[in-house]
Amino acid sequence: MEALKIEGGRALRGELTVQGAKNSVLPLLAATLLGSGKSVIRNCPHLTDVTASLDILRHLGCEVEADGETVWVDASTLKTCEIPEALMRSMRSSVIFLGPILARLGMAGMCHPGGCELGPRPIDLHLEALRTLGSQVSEGPDGLRCAAVGLRGNDISLSIPSVGATENAMLAAAVAAGVTTIQNAAREPEIVQLQDFLNDMGGDVRGAGTSVITIRGTGGAPLHGGEATVMGDRIVAATYLSAAAAAGGEICLSGVDYRQLSPVSAILAEAGCMVKSEGERIWLKRDPATPLKAVRPIRTAPYPGFPTDAQAPVMASLCTARGATMFVENMFSSRYRHIDELRKMGADIRTEGRVAVVCGVEQLHAAALEAFDLRGGAALAVAALAAEGESALCGLCHIRRGYADLAGDLTALNAKAYYAEKE
Ligand code: EPZ
């Protein structure tokens, strides 16, 4: 089995341009289905979730080409409204395709995406939004079936600012008849990029980034092709800032709007790092001889709160901080699976339900580690950079969903990290 080997104890140094954002490119690829023409997506990261999305688009009848980090999708002719289970299983967030397939073809079918490593992943808000736009939705043993003679604009009120449900509603409403408002919409930057792409395709979407989004639908006519350049991945950036905080040294990340990272950079600054930013560049410096300090309680929350996706990497960086830091994971019920692996390295972390208290220890030691989910796996790499000795991290299939080349990126920042067969 392949493993990522990481030698700890080396300060990080260097500059890196952060890859395109997984959580932006996936809804953008889903949105290409609304265009009767060719769309182009630039700065597309090489991720297994992207590969899975391109396979789904091809299955639906799109012509897909990829060259480096540019992808072209021509959705002029779609041939099916069904996503088979095998393709759904390759990426549970494929539920994002439900709205655009339904909007374009009047029908959509897929198996229920089910839960994932983070716990149950309900989609009730997605389905309620589609019903509000006039779709019949049935859930049965053979999965989800949606049908609509024509979607009609309406007022959608989300009980939770769900990212995926907001995106699905935007995608379906873009070609519905009339105006749709989404109240309590998610405010993530990736939602703003989706709005911009839909408008470039001829849509009329406003308000993304706030809690109220207004969409004036085309009344059933498809959009045309559009262009987008995927924004930098703020969670990958948070991961690498956490890595530099853990290992010490000085790095500069480019390609990410620092304002999207402020909750994370504020915590790392409070822990004792020097964090500076301007435009799309973020610097972090930490003297390896000066340990990090524990920080105020970290509670995950919808954007612009502390991102749940950064919880694990930041936790890993605080395992050798002086003092104790409390985490409260409010977004997902099973997002502490990295803690047992951190304990193998000597971390002292106590958990009680959604609360985890990290009591800083003098030193972590290398261990054989396993990733059980995407961000938890990245967190183990962060901890390995600060540990004494060489760690081996397996379960890379999880990591490759969201990090194009973790070993390559860490090596560019002076780490000794490489892929090898696990003995
Ligand atoms: C998106 O997931 C991201 N994934 C997640 O990133 C991220 O952690 C999450 O938003 C929260 O920010 C993508 O964008 C592909 P939600 P999503 O709907 O849309 C509950 C990563 O590591 N909920 O905002 O699935 C849900 O259970 C991934 O990159 C319902 O109850 O998240 C959760 O508690 C992990 N019913 C909360 O809302 C629904 O219908 C927020 O989930 C939908 C969600």
Coordinates of C-alpha atoms and ligand atoms in Angstrom, one line a residue:
M1 CA 0.0 0.0 0.0
E2 CA 1.3 3.5 -0.9
A3 CA 2.3 5.8 2.0
L4 CA 3.3 9.4 2.3
K5 CA 6.6 9.4 4.3
I6 CA 7.4 12.6 6.2
E7 CA 10.5 13.4 8.2
G8 CA 9.8 15.7 11.1
G9 CA 11.9 18.3 12.7
R10 CA 12.7 20.4 9.6
A11 CA 11.6 24.1 9.5
L12 CA 9.5 25.0 6.4
R13 CA 10.8 27.6 4.0
G14 CA 9.8 28.8 0.6
E15 CA 6.9 30.1 -1.5
L16 CA 4.0 28.2 -3.0
T17 CA 1.0 29.1 -5.2
V18 CA -2.0 27.3 -3.8
Q19 CA -4.0 25.0 -6.0
G20 CA -7.5 25.7 -7.2
A21 CA -10.3 25.2 -4.7
K22 CA -12.0 21.8 -4.6
N23 CA -15.2 23.3 -3.1
S24 CA -15.4 25.8 -5.9
V25 CA -14.5 23.7 -8.9
L26 CA -17.1 21.0 -8.1
P27 CA -20.2 23.3 -8.2
L28 CA -18.7 25.1 -11.3
L29 CA -18.5 21.8 -13.1
A30 CA -22.1 21.0 -12.1
A31 CA -23.1 24.4 -13.4
T32 CA -21.7 23.7 -16.9
L33 CA -24.7 21.4 -17.4
L34 CA -26.9 24.5 -17.6
G35 CA -25.1 25.8 -20.6
S36 CA -26.1 24.7 -24.1
G37 CA -22.5 25.3 -25.4
K38 CA -18.9 25.0 -24.4
S39 CA -17.7 26.2 -21.0
V40 CA -14.1 26.6 -19.9
I41 CA -12.8 26.2 -16.3
R42 CA -9.2 27.3 -15.7
N43 CA -7.0 26.6 -12.7
C44 CA -8.8 23.3 -12.2
P45 CA -6.9 21.2 -9.6
H46 CA -5.9 17.6 -10.3
L47 CA -8.1 15.9 -7.7
T48 CA -9.9 12.6 -7.6
D49 CA -13.1 14.4 -6.9
V50 CA -12.6 16.4 -10.1
T51 CA -11.9 13.3 -12.1
A52 CA -15.1 11.8 -10.6
S53 CA -17.1 14.9 -11.7
L54 CA -15.7 14.8 -15.2
D55 CA -16.7 11.1 -15.4
I56 CA -20.3 12.1 -14.4
L57 CA -20.4 14.9 -17.0
R58 CA -19.3 12.5 -19.7
H59 CA -21.8 9.9 -18.6
L60 CA -24.6 12.5 -18.8
G61 CA -23.6 13.2 -22.4
C62 CA -21.2 16.2 -22.2
E63 CA -18.1 16.5 -24.3
V64 CA -15.2 16.9 -21.9
E65 CA -11.7 17.8 -22.7
A66 CA -8.9 18.5 -20.2
D67 CA -5.4 19.9 -20.8
G68 CA -3.3 20.6 -17.7
E69 CA -5.4 22.7 -15.4
T70 CA -7.9 23.8 -18.1
V71 CA -11.1 21.8 -18.6
W72 CA -13.6 22.4 -21.4
V73 CA -17.2 21.1 -21.0
D74 CA -19.8 21.2 -23.9
A75 CA -23.2 20.3 -22.5
S76 CA -25.1 21.1 -25.7
T77 CA -26.5 17.5 -25.9
L78 CA -27.3 15.6 -22.8
K79 CA -28.3 11.9 -23.2
T80 CA -29.5 10.8 -19.7
C81 CA -30.8 12.3 -16.5
E82 CA -29.5 9.4 -14.3
I83 CA -26.2 9.1 -12.4
P84 CA -25.4 5.4 -11.8
E85 CA -24.5 4.2 -8.3
A86 CA -20.9 3.5 -9.2
L87 CA -20.3 7.1 -10.2
M88 CA -22.3 8.4 -7.1
R89 CA -20.2 6.2 -4.8
S90 CA -17.0 7.7 -6.2
M91 CA -18.0 11.1 -4.8
R92 CA -20.8 11.7 -2.4
S93 CA -21.0 15.4 -3.1
S94 CA -22.4 14.4 -6.5
V95 CA -25.7 15.5 -5.1
I96 CA -24.7 18.9 -6.5
F97 CA -25.6 17.6 -9.9
L98 CA -29.2 17.0 -9.0
G99 CA -30.4 20.6 -9.4
P100 CA -28.8 21.3 -12.8
I101 CA -29.8 17.9 -14.3
L102 CA -33.4 18.5 -13.2
A103 CA -33.3 22.1 -14.4
R104 CA -32.0 21.1 -17.8
L105 CA -33.9 17.9 -18.5
G106 CA -37.0 18.1 -16.2
M107 CA -36.0 14.9 -14.6
A108 CA -33.1 13.6 -12.4
G109 CA -32.2 10.4 -10.7
M110 CA -29.4 9.1 -8.5
C111 CA -28.9 6.8 -5.6
H112 CA -29.1 8.4 -2.2
P113 CA -25.6 9.9 -1.5
G114 CA -25.6 8.5 2.0
G115 CA -23.2 9.5 4.7
C116 CA -19.4 9.6 4.6
E117 CA -16.5 9.5 7.0
L118 CA -17.8 12.8 8.6
G119 CA -21.0 11.1 9.7
P120 CA -24.5 11.3 8.3
R121 CA -24.7 13.9 5.4
P122 CA -28.5 14.6 5.2
I123 CA -29.7 16.3 2.0
D124 CA -33.2 17.2 3.2
L125 CA -32.5 20.9 2.6
H126 CA -31.5 20.2 -1.0
L127 CA -34.7 18.2 -1.7
E128 CA -36.9 20.8 0.1
A129 CA -35.5 23.6 -2.0
L130 CA -36.2 21.6 -5.2
R131 CA -39.7 20.9 -4.0
T132 CA -40.2 24.6 -3.4
L133 CA -39.2 25.3 -7.0
G134 CA -42.0 22.9 -8.1
S135 CA -40.2 19.6 -8.4
Q136 CA -41.8 16.3 -7.4
V137 CA -39.2 14.5 -5.3
S138 CA -39.4 10.8 -4.3
E139 CA -37.0 8.9 -2.1
G140 CA -37.2 5.1 -2.2
P141 CA -35.1 2.0 -2.2
D142 CA -33.9 2.7 -5.8
G143 CA -32.7 6.2 -4.8
L144 CA -33.8 9.7 -5.5
R145 CA -36.1 10.7 -8.3
C146 CA -37.0 14.3 -9.2
A147 CA -39.4 15.4 -11.9
A148 CA -40.7 18.9 -12.9
V149 CA -42.7 19.9 -15.9
G150 CA -41.1 23.3 -15.4
L151 CA -39.4 24.8 -12.4
R152 CA -41.0 28.0 -11.0
G153 CA -39.2 30.7 -9.1
N154 CA -40.1 30.8 -5.4
D155 CA -39.0 31.9 -1.9
I156 CA -36.6 29.4 -0.3
S157 CA -35.8 29.6 3.3
L158 CA -33.0 27.4 4.5
S159 CA -33.1 26.3 8.2
I160 CA -29.3 25.9 8.0
P161 CA -27.0 27.9 5.8
S162 CA -26.0 24.7 3.9
V163 CA -23.4 25.2 1.2
G164 CA -24.6 22.4 -1.0
A165 CA -28.3 23.2 -0.6
T166 CA -27.6 26.9 -1.5
E167 CA -25.7 25.8 -4.6
N168 CA -28.3 23.3 -5.7
A169 CA -31.0 25.9 -5.3
M170 CA -29.0 28.5 -7.3
L171 CA -28.4 26.0 -10.1
A172 CA -32.0 24.9 -10.4
A173 CA -33.4 28.4 -10.0
A174 CA -31.1 29.8 -12.7
V175 CA -33.3 28.4 -15.5
A176 CA -36.7 28.4 -13.6
A177 CA -39.5 30.6 -14.6
G178 CA -39.6 33.7 -12.4
V179 CA -37.6 35.0 -9.5
T180 CA -36.2 32.9 -6.6
T181 CA -34.9 34.2 -3.3
I182 CA -32.8 32.1 -1.0
Q183 CA -33.0 33.2 2.6
N184 CA -30.3 32.1 5.1
A185 CA -28.1 31.2 2.1
A186 CA -24.5 30.0 2.8
R187 CA -22.0 32.9 2.4
E188 CA -18.9 31.0 1.4
P189 CA -16.6 32.6 -1.2
E190 CA -17.2 29.6 -3.4
I191 CA -20.9 30.6 -3.6
V192 CA -19.8 34.0 -4.9
Q193 CA -17.7 32.3 -7.6
L194 CA -20.6 30.2 -8.6
Q195 CA -22.8 33.3 -8.9
D196 CA -20.2 35.0 -11.1
F197 CA -19.9 31.9 -13.3
L198 CA -23.7 31.6 -13.7
N199 CA -23.9 35.3 -14.7
D200 CA -21.1 34.8 -17.2
M201 CA -23.2 32.0 -18.7
G202 CA -26.1 34.5 -19.1
G203 CA -27.8 33.9 -15.8
D204 CA -29.0 36.7 -13.4
V205 CA -27.9 36.0 -9.8
R206 CA -27.3 38.6 -7.1
G207 CA -26.5 38.7 -3.5
A208 CA -24.0 35.7 -3.2
G209 CA -21.8 36.2 -0.2
T210 CA -24.7 37.5 1.8
S211 CA -27.6 35.6 3.4
V212 CA -30.1 36.5 0.7
I213 CA -29.5 35.5 -2.9
T214 CA -31.9 36.5 -5.7
I215 CA -32.0 34.6 -8.9
R216 CA -34.0 35.7 -12.0
G217 CA -34.5 32.5 -14.0
T218 CA -34.6 32.1 -17.8
G219 CA -38.0 30.4 -17.8
G220 CA -36.6 27.1 -19.1
A221 CA -34.2 28.3 -21.7
P222 CA -30.7 26.9 -21.2
L223 CA -27.8 29.3 -20.5
H224 CA -24.8 29.5 -22.9
G225 CA -21.3 28.4 -22.1
G226 CA -19.2 30.5 -19.7
E227 CA -15.6 30.9 -18.4
A228 CA -14.2 30.7 -14.9
T229 CA -10.8 30.6 -13.2
V230 CA -11.1 28.6 -10.1
M231 CA -10.2 30.6 -6.9
G232 CA -7.3 29.4 -4.7
D233 CA -8.2 26.8 -2.1
R234 CA -8.5 28.6 1.3
I235 CA -8.5 25.2 3.1
V236 CA -5.4 24.0 1.4
A237 CA -3.8 27.4 2.4
A238 CA -5.0 26.9 6.0
T239 CA -3.4 23.5 5.9
Y240 CA 0.0 24.8 4.8
L241 CA -0.1 27.7 7.3
S242 CA -0.8 25.2 10.0
A243 CA 2.1 23.1 8.7
A244 CA 4.5 26.1 9.0
A245 CA 3.1 26.9 12.5
A246 CA 3.7 23.3 13.5
A247 CA 7.2 22.9 12.1
G248 CA 8.4 26.4 12.4
G249 CA 10.1 28.4 9.7
E250 CA 8.8 31.0 7.2
I251 CA 6.6 30.5 4.2
C252 CA 4.7 32.6 1.7
L253 CA 1.5 31.3 0.0
S254 CA 0.1 33.0 -3.1
G255 CA -3.1 32.6 -5.1
V256 CA -5.6 32.9 -2.1
D257 CA -7.5 36.0 -1.0
Y258 CA -6.2 36.4 2.6
R259 CA -9.5 37.7 3.7
Q260 CA -11.1 34.3 3.2
L261 CA -8.7 32.9 5.8
S262 CA -9.0 35.5 8.6
P263 CA -10.4 33.2 11.3
V264 CA -7.5 30.8 10.8
S265 CA -4.7 33.4 10.5
A266 CA -6.1 35.1 13.6
I267 CA -5.8 31.9 15.6
L268 CA -2.3 31.1 14.3
A269 CA -1.2 34.7 15.2
E270 CA -2.7 34.3 18.7
A271 CA -0.7 31.1 19.0
G272 CA 2.5 33.1 18.4
C273 CA 3.1 33.1 14.6
M274 CA 3.8 36.2 12.7
V275 CA 1.2 36.4 10.0
K276 CA 1.2 39.1 7.3
S277 CA -0.9 39.4 4.2
E278 CA -1.6 41.6 1.2
G279 CA -3.8 40.9 -1.8
E280 CA -3.3 37.2 -2.7
R281 CA -0.2 36.6 -0.7
I282 CA 0.0 35.4 2.9
W283 CA 3.2 35.1 4.9
L284 CA 3.6 33.0 8.1
K285 CA 6.7 32.9 10.3
R286 CA 7.4 31.0 13.5
D287 CA 10.7 30.6 15.3
P288 CA 11.2 26.8 15.8
A289 CA 12.9 27.6 19.1
T290 CA 9.7 29.3 20.4
P291 CA 6.8 26.9 21.1
L292 CA 3.3 27.9 20.1
K293 CA 0.9 29.0 22.8
A294 CA -2.6 27.6 23.4
V295 CA -5.4 29.8 22.1
R296 CA -9.0 30.8 22.9
P297 CA -11.7 28.2 22.3
I298 CA -12.1 27.3 18.6
R299 CA -15.8 26.8 17.6
T300 CA -16.5 25.7 14.0
A301 CA -19.2 27.6 12.2
P302 CA -20.6 28.5 8.8
Y303 CA -18.6 31.1 6.9
P304 CA -17.4 33.7 7.9
G305 CA -16.9 31.7 11.1
F306 CA -14.0 29.3 11.8
P307 CA -14.1 26.7 9.0
T308 CA -14.8 23.2 10.0
D309 CA -12.5 22.0 7.2
A310 CA -9.6 23.7 9.0
Q311 CA -10.3 22.3 12.4
A312 CA -8.1 19.2 12.1
P313 CA -5.0 20.9 10.6
V314 CA -5.1 23.6 13.2
M315 CA -5.6 21.1 15.9
A316 CA -2.5 19.2 14.7
S317 CA -0.4 22.4 14.9
L318 CA -1.5 23.0 18.5
C319 CA -0.5 19.5 19.8
T320 CA 2.9 20.9 20.9
A321 CA 1.6 24.3 22.0
R322 CA 2.1 25.4 25.6
G323 CA -1.2 25.1 27.4
A324 CA -4.6 23.6 26.5
T325 CA -7.0 24.6 23.6
M326 CA -10.7 23.7 23.4
F327 CA -12.3 22.8 20.1
V328 CA -16.0 22.6 19.5
E329 CA -16.9 20.9 16.2
N330 CA -20.4 22.2 15.5
M331 CA -20.8 21.2 11.8
F332 CA -20.3 17.5 11.6
S333 CA -20.8 14.7 14.1
S334 CA -17.8 12.6 13.3
R335 CA -14.9 14.9 12.5
Y336 CA -12.5 13.8 15.2
R337 CA -11.2 10.6 13.7
H338 CA -7.7 12.1 13.3
I339 CA -7.5 12.3 17.2
D340 CA -6.7 8.7 17.8
E341 CA -3.9 8.9 15.1
L342 CA -2.5 12.0 16.8
R343 CA -2.5 10.2 20.1
K344 CA -0.3 7.5 18.5
M345 CA 2.3 10.4 18.1
G346 CA 2.1 11.3 21.7
A347 CA -0.6 14.0 21.5
D348 CA -2.7 14.5 24.7
I349 CA -6.3 15.2 23.5
R350 CA -9.4 14.6 25.5
T351 CA -12.8 14.4 23.8
E352 CA -16.4 14.6 25.0
G353 CA -19.0 14.6 22.2
R354 CA -18.4 17.7 20.1
V355 CA -15.7 19.0 22.4
A356 CA -12.0 18.2 22.1
V357 CA -9.4 19.6 24.5
V358 CA -5.8 19.6 23.2
C359 CA -3.3 19.7 26.0
G360 CA 0.1 20.6 24.5
V361 CA 3.0 18.2 24.9
E362 CA 6.7 18.8 24.7
Q363 CA 7.3 16.7 21.6
L364 CA 5.4 14.4 19.2
H365 CA 7.1 11.3 17.9
A366 CA 6.8 9.7 14.4
A367 CA 4.3 6.9 13.9
A368 CA 2.6 4.8 11.3
L369 CA -0.6 6.8 10.6
E370 CA -3.8 6.3 8.7
A371 CA -6.0 8.9 7.1
F372 CA -9.8 8.2 7.6
D373 CA -11.0 11.4 5.9
L374 CA -9.7 14.2 3.8
R375 CA -8.9 17.0 6.2
G376 CA -8.1 14.6 9.1
G377 CA -5.5 13.0 6.8
A378 CA -3.9 16.4 6.0
A379 CA -3.8 17.1 9.7
L380 CA -1.7 14.0 10.3
A381 CA 0.8 15.3 7.7
V382 CA 0.9 18.6 9.6
A383 CA 1.6 16.8 12.9
A384 CA 4.3 14.6 11.2
L385 CA 6.2 17.7 10.2
A386 CA 6.6 18.6 13.9
A387 CA 7.3 15.0 15.1
E388 CA 10.6 13.5 15.9
G389 CA 11.5 10.9 13.3
E390 CA 9.9 9.7 10.0
S391 CA 6.2 9.0 9.9
A392 CA 4.4 7.0 7.3
L393 CA 0.8 8.1 6.4
C394 CA -1.5 5.7 4.5
G395 CA -5.1 6.2 3.3
L396 CA -3.9 8.6 0.6
C397 CA -7.1 8.0 -1.4
H398 CA -8.8 10.4 1.1
I399 CA -6.1 13.0 0.8
R400 CA -6.0 12.9 -3.0
R401 CA -9.7 14.0 -3.0
G402 CA -8.6 17.5 -2.0
Y403 CA -4.9 17.9 -2.3
A404 CA -3.4 17.6 -5.8
D405 CA 0.1 16.8 -4.6
L406 CA 0.6 17.1 -0.8
A407 CA 4.2 15.6 -1.0
G408 CA 5.1 17.9 -3.8
D409 CA 3.7 21.0 -2.1
L410 CA 5.4 20.2 1.3
T411 CA 8.7 19.5 -0.5
A412 CA 8.5 22.9 -2.2
L413 CA 8.3 24.3 1.3
N414 CA 11.6 22.5 2.3
A415 CA 9.9 19.4 3.9
K416 CA 11.3 15.9 3.4
A417 CA 8.1 14.3 2.1
Y418 CA 7.7 11.5 -0.5
Y419 CA 5.4 8.8 -1.6
A420 CA 6.7 5.2 -1.0
E421 CA 5.3 1.7 -0.7
K422 CA 4.4 1.1 3.0
E423 CA 6.5 -1.8 4.4
Ligands
EPZ1 C1 -19.6 21.8 2.0 O1 -20.2 20.5 2.3 C2 -18.1 21.4 1.7 N1 -18.0 20.5 0.6 C3 -17.5 20.8 3.0 O2 -16.1 20.6 2.7 C4 -17.6 21.8 4.1 O3 -17.1 21.2 5.3 C5 -19.1 22.1 4.4 O4 -19.7 22.7 3.1 C6 -19.3 23.1 5.5 O5 -18.7 24.3 5.2 C7 -18.1 20.9 -0.6 O6 -18.3 22.1 -0.9 C8 -18.0 19.9 -1.7 P1 -23.3 21.8 4.4 P2 -21.8 20.4 2.4 O7 -24.5 21.5 3.6 O8 -22.4 21.4 1.4 C9 -26.3 20.0 7.5 C10 -14.1 19.3 2.6 O9 -13.4 18.7 3.5 N2 -27.2 19.7 6.4 O10 -22.9 23.3 4.4 O11 -22.2 19.0 2.4 C11 -25.0 19.1 7.5 O12 -25.2 17.8 8.0 C12 -15.6 19.2 2.7 O13 -13.7 20.0 1.7 C13 -28.5 19.2 6.6 O14 -28.8 19.0 7.8 O15 -22.1 21.0 3.9 C14 -24.0 19.9 8.3 O16 -24.2 19.7 9.7 C15 -16.1 18.4 4.0 N3 -29.3 19.0 5.6 C16 -24.4 21.4 8.0 O17 -25.8 21.3 7.4 C17 -28.9 19.3 4.3 O18 -29.7 19.1 3.4 C18 -23.6 22.1 7.0 O19 -23.4 21.2 5.8 C19 -27.6 19.7 4.1 C20 -26.7 20.0 5.1

